[in-house]
mmCIF file of C-alpha atoms in Angstrom:
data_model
loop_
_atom_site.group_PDB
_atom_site.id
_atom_site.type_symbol
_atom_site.label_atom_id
_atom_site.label_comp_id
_atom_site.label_asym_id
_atom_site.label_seq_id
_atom_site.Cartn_x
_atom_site.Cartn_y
_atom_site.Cartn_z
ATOM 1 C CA UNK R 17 0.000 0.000 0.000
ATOM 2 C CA UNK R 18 1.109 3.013 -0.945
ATOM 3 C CA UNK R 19 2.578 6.003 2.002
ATOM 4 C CA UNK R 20 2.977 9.540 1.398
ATOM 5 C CA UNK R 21 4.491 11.150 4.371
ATOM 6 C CA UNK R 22 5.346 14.665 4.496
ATOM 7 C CA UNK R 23 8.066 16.726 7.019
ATOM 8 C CA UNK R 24 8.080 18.820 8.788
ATOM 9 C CA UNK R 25 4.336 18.797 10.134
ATOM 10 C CA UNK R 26 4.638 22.532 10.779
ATOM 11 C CA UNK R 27 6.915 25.393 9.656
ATOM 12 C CA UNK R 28 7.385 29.020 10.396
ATOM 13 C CA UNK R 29 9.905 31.154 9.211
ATOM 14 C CA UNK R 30 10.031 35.211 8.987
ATOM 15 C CA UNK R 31 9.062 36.873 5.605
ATOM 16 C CA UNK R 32 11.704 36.776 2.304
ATOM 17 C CA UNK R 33 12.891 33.454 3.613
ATOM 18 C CA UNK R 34 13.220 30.132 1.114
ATOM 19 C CA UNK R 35 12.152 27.293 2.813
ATOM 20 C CA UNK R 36 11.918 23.528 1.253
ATOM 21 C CA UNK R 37 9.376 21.242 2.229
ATOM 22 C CA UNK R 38 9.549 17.310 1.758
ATOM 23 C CA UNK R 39 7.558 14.708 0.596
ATOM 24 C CA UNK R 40 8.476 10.832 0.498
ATOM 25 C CA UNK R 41 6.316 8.083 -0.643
ATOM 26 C CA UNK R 42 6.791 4.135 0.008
ATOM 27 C CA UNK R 43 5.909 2.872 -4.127
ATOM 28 C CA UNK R 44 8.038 4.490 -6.857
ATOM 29 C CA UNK R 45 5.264 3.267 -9.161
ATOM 30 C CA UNK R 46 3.277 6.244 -9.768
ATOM 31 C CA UNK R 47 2.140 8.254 -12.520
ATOM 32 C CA UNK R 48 2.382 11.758 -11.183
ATOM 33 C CA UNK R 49 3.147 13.519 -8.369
ATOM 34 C CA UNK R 50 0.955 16.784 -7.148
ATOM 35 C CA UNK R 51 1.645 19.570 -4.772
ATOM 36 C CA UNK R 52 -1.601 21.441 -3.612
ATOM 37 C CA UNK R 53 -1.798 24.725 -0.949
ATOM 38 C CA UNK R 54 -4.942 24.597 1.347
ATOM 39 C CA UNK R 55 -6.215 27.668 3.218
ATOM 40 C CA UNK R 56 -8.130 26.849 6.669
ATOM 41 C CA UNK R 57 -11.790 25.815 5.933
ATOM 42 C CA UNK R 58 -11.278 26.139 2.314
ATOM 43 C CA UNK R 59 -10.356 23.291 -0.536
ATOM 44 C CA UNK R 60 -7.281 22.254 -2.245
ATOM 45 C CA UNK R 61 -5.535 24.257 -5.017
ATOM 46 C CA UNK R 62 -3.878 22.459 -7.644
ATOM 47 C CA UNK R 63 0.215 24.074 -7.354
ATOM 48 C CA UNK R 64 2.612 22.061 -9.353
ATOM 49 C CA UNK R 65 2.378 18.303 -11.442
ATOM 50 C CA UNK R 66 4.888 16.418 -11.876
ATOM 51 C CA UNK R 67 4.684 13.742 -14.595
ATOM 52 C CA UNK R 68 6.555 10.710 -13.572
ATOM 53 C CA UNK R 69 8.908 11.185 -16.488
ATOM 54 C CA UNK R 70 10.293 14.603 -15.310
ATOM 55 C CA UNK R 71 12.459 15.488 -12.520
ATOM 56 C CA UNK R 72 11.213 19.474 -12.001
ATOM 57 C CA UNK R 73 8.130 21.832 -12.559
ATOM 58 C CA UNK R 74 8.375 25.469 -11.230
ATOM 59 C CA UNK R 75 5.824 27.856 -11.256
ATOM 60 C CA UNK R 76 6.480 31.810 -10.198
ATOM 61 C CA UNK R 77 8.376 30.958 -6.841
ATOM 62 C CA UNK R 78 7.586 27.720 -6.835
ATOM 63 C CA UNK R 79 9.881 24.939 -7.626
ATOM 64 C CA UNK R 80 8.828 21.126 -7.255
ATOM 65 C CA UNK R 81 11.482 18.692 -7.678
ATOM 66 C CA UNK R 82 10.766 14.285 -8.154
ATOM 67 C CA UNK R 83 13.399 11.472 -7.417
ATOM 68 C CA UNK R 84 10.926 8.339 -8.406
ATOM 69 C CA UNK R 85 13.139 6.112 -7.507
ATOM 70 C CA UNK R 86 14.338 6.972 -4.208
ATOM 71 C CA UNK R 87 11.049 8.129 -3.665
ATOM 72 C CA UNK R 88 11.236 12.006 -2.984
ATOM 73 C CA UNK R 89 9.816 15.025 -3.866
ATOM 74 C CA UNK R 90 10.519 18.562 -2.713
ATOM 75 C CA UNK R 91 8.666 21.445 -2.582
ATOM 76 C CA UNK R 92 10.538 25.004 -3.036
ATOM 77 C CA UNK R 93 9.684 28.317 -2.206
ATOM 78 C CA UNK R 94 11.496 31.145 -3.004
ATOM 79 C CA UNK R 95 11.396 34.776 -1.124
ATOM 80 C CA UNK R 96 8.261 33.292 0.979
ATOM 81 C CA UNK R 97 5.477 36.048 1.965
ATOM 82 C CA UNK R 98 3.207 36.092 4.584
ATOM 83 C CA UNK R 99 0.314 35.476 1.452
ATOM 84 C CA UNK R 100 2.222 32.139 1.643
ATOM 85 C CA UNK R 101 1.015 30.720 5.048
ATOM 86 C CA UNK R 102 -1.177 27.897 4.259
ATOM 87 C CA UNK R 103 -0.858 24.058 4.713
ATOM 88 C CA UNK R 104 1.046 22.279 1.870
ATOM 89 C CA UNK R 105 0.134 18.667 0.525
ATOM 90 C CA UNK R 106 1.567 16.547 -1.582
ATOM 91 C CA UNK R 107 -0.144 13.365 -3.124
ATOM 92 C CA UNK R 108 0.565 11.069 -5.515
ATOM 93 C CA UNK R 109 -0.889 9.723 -8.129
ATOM 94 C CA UNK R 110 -1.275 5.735 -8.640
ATOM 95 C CA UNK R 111 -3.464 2.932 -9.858
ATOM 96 C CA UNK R 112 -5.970 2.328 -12.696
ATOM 97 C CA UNK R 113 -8.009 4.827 -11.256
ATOM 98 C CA UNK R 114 -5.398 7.624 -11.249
ATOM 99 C CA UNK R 115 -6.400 8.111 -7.382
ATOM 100 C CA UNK R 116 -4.077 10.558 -5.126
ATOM 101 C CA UNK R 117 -2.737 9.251 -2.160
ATOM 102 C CA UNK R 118 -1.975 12.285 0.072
ATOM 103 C CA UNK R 119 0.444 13.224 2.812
ATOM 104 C CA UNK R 120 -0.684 14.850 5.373
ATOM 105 C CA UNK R 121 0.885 18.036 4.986
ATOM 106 C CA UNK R 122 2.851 20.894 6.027
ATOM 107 C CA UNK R 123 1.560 23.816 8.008
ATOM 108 C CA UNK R 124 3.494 27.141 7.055
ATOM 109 C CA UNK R 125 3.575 30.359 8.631
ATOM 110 C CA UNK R 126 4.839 33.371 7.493
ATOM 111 C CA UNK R 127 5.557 35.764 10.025
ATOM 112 C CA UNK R 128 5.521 39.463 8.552
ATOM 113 C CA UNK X 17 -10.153 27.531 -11.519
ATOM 114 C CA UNK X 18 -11.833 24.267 -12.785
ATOM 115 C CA UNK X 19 -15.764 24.412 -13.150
ATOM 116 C CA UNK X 20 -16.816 22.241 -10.564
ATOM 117 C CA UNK X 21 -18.977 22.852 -7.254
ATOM 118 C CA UNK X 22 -20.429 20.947 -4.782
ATOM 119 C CA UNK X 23 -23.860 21.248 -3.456
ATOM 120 C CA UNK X 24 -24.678 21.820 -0.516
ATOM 121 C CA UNK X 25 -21.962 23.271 0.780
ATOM 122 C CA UNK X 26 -23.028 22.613 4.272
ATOM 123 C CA UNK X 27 -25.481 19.933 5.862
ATOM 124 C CA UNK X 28 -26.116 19.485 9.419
ATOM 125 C CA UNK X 29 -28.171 15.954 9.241
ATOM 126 C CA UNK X 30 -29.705 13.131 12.173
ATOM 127 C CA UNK X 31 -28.171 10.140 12.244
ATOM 128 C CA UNK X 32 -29.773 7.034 10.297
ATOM 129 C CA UNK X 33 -31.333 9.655 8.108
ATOM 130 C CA UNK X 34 -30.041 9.691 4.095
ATOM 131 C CA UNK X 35 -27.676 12.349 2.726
ATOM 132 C CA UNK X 36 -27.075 12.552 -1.078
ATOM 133 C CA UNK X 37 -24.425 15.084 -2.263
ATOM 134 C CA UNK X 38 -23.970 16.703 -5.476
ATOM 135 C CA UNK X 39 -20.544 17.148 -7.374
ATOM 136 C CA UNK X 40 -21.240 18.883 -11.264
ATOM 137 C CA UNK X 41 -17.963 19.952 -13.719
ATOM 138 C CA UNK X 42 -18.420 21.987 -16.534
ATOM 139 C CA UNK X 43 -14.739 20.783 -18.199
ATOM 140 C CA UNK X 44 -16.366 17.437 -19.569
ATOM 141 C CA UNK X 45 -13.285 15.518 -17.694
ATOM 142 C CA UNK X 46 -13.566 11.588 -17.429
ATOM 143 C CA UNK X 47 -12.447 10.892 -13.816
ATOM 144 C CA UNK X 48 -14.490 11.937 -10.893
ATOM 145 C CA UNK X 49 -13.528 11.169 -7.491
ATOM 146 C CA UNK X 50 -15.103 11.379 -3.746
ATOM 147 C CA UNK X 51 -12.545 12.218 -0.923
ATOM 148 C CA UNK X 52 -13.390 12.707 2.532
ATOM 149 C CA UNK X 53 -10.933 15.278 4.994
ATOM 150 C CA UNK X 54 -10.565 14.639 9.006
ATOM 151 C CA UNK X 55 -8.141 15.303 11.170
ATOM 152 C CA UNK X 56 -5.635 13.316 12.064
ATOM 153 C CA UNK X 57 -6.814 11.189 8.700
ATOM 154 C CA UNK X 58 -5.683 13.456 5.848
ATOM 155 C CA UNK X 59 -7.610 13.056 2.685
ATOM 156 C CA UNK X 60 -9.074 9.595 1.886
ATOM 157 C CA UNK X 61 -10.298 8.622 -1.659
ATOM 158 C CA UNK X 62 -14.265 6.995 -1.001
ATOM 159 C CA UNK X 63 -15.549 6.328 -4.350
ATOM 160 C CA UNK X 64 -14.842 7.376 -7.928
ATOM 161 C CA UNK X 65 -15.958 7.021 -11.661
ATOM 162 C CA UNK X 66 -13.993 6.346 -14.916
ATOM 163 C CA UNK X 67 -16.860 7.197 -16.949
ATOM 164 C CA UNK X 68 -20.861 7.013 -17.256
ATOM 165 C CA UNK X 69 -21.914 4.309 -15.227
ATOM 166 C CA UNK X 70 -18.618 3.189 -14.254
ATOM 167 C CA UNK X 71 -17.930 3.401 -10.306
ATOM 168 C CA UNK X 72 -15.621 1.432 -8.268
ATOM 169 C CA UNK X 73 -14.676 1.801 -4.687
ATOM 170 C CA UNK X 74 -11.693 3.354 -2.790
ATOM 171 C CA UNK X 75 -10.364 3.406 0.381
ATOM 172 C CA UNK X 76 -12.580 3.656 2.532
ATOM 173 C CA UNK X 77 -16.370 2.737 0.773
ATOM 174 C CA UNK X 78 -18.278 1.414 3.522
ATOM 175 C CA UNK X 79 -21.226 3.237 4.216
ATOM 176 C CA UNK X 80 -21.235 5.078 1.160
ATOM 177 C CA UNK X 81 -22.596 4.599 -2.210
ATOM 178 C CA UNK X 82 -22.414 6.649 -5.787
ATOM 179 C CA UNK X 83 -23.831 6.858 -8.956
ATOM 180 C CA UNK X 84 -23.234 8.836 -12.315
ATOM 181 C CA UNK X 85 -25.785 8.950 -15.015
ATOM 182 C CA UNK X 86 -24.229 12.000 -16.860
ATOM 183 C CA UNK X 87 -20.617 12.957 -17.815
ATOM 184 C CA UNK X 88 -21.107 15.793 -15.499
ATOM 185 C CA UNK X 89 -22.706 14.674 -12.197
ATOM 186 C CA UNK X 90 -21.433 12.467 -9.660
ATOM 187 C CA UNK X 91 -23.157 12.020 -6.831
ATOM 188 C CA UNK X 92 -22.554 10.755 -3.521
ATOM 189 C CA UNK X 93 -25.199 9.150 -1.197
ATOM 190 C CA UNK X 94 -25.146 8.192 2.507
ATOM 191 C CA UNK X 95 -27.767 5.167 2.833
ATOM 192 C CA UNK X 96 -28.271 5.667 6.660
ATOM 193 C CA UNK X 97 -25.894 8.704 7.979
ATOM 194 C CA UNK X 98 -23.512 7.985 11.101
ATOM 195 C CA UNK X 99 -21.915 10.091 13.043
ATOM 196 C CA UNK X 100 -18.855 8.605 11.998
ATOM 197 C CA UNK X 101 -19.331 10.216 8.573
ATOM 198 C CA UNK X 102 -19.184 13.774 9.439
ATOM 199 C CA UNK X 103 -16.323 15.369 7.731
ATOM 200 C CA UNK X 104 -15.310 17.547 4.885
ATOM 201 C CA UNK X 105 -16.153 15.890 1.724
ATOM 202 C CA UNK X 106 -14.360 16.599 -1.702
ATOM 203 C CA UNK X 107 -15.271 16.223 -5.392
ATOM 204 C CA UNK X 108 -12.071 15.796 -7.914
ATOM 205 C CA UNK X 109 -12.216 15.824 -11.173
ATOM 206 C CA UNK X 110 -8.916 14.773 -13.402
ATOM 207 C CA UNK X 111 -8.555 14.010 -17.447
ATOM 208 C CA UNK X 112 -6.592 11.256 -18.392
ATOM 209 C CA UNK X 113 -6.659 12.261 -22.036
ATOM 210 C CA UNK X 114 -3.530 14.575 -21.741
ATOM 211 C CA UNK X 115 -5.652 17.527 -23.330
ATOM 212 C CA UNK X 116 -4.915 19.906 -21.252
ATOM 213 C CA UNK X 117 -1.167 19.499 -21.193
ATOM 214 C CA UNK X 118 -1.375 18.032 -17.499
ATOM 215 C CA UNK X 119 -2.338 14.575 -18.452
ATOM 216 C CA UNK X 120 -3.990 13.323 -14.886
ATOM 217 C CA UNK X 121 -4.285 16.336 -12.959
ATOM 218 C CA UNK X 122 -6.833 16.604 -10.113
ATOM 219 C CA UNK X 123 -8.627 19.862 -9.715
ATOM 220 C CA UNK X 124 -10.831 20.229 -6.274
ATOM 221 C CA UNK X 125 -13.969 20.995 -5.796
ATOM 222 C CA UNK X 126 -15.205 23.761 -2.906
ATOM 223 C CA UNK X 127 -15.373 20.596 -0.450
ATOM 224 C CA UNK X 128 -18.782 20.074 1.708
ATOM 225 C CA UNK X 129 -19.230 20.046 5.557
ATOM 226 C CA UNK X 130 -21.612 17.609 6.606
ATOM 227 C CA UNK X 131 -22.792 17.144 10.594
ATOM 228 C CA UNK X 132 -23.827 13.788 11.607
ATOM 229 C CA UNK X 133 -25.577 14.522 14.977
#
């Protein structure tokens, strides 16, 4: 069965930092991997995909790197703001059903 | 932002009672999915659908059954709520046709609280 587990639980680090936050997963046999940001009571925004074939994606600040086959993924974040505190997932992506298995995240605060 | 809501967004409900809930996409994707959010839990896939018709369970399915009659409706249904079923529950949506340029990526619903009292 497949494990995504993602550290550290919780983060905070003062404003214009870059921070990294890391995902591992048990299975290297997955199609994609995908980073989402979640604000308190709301649902999950789609961040970065990484097809299993690539080894980065970067988007603005954002940089999402994949090692299938050691089984890690890191999230980057450059010049972090406090528009930035939020809690981070990653999940990835297996099966015939191309379900998500998610982590269970990363709370990050920003302090201003 | 994908075109996909949930309705209703909240649902306070008795237990032993029936809940249905409603996930509709505009984007015409194949794969629909059912997750449900708690704490200490993470995000759990329930149900989801490969196409009209086609359903098949996920991880945790007991308790909870779906149907899909259209491309764009998916719809949950709790035969007899528990209280063991309140949570946050999300609708996915994901193309595996590589149209979009992200072949298999899942886009999130608004998510729905439900209350089992």
């Amino acid at each position: 069965k497949q494990e995504v587990t993602q550290i550290p639980a919780a983060l905070s680090v003062p404003e214009g930092e870059n921070l990294v936050l890391n995902c591992s997963f048990t299975d290297s046999a997955i199609y994609n991997l995908q980073w989402f940001r979640q604000d308190p009571g709301k649902g999950l925004t789609s961040l970065l995909l990484i097809q299993s074939s690539q080894r980065e994606q970067t988007s603005g600040r954002l940089n999402a790197s994949l090692d299938k086959s050691s089984g890690r993924s890191t999230l980057y974040i450059a010049a972090s703001q406090p528009g930035d505190s939020a809690t981070y997932l990653c999940a990835v992506v297996t099966g015939s059903a191309r379900q998500l298995t998610f982590g269970s995240g990363t709370q990050l605060t920003v302090l201003p | 932002d994908a075109g996909i809501t949930q309705s209703p967004r909240h649902k306070v409900t008795e237990t032993g009672t029936p809940v249905t809930l409603r996930c509709h996409q505009t984007e015409n994707h194949r794969y629909m999915y059912w997750y449900r959010q708690d704490p200490g839990h993470g995000l759990r896939l329930i149900h989801y659908s490969y196409g009209v018709k086609d359903t098949d369970k996920g991880e945790v399915s007991d308790g909870y059954s779906v149907s899909r009659s259209k491309t764009e409706d998916f719809l949950l249904t709790l035969e007899s709520a528990t209280s063991s079923q309140t949570s946050v529950y999300f609708c996915a949506i994901s193309d595996s046709s590589g149209r979009t340029g992200s072949y298999n990526e899942q886009f999130f619903g608004p998510g729905t609280r439900l209350t089992v009292l």
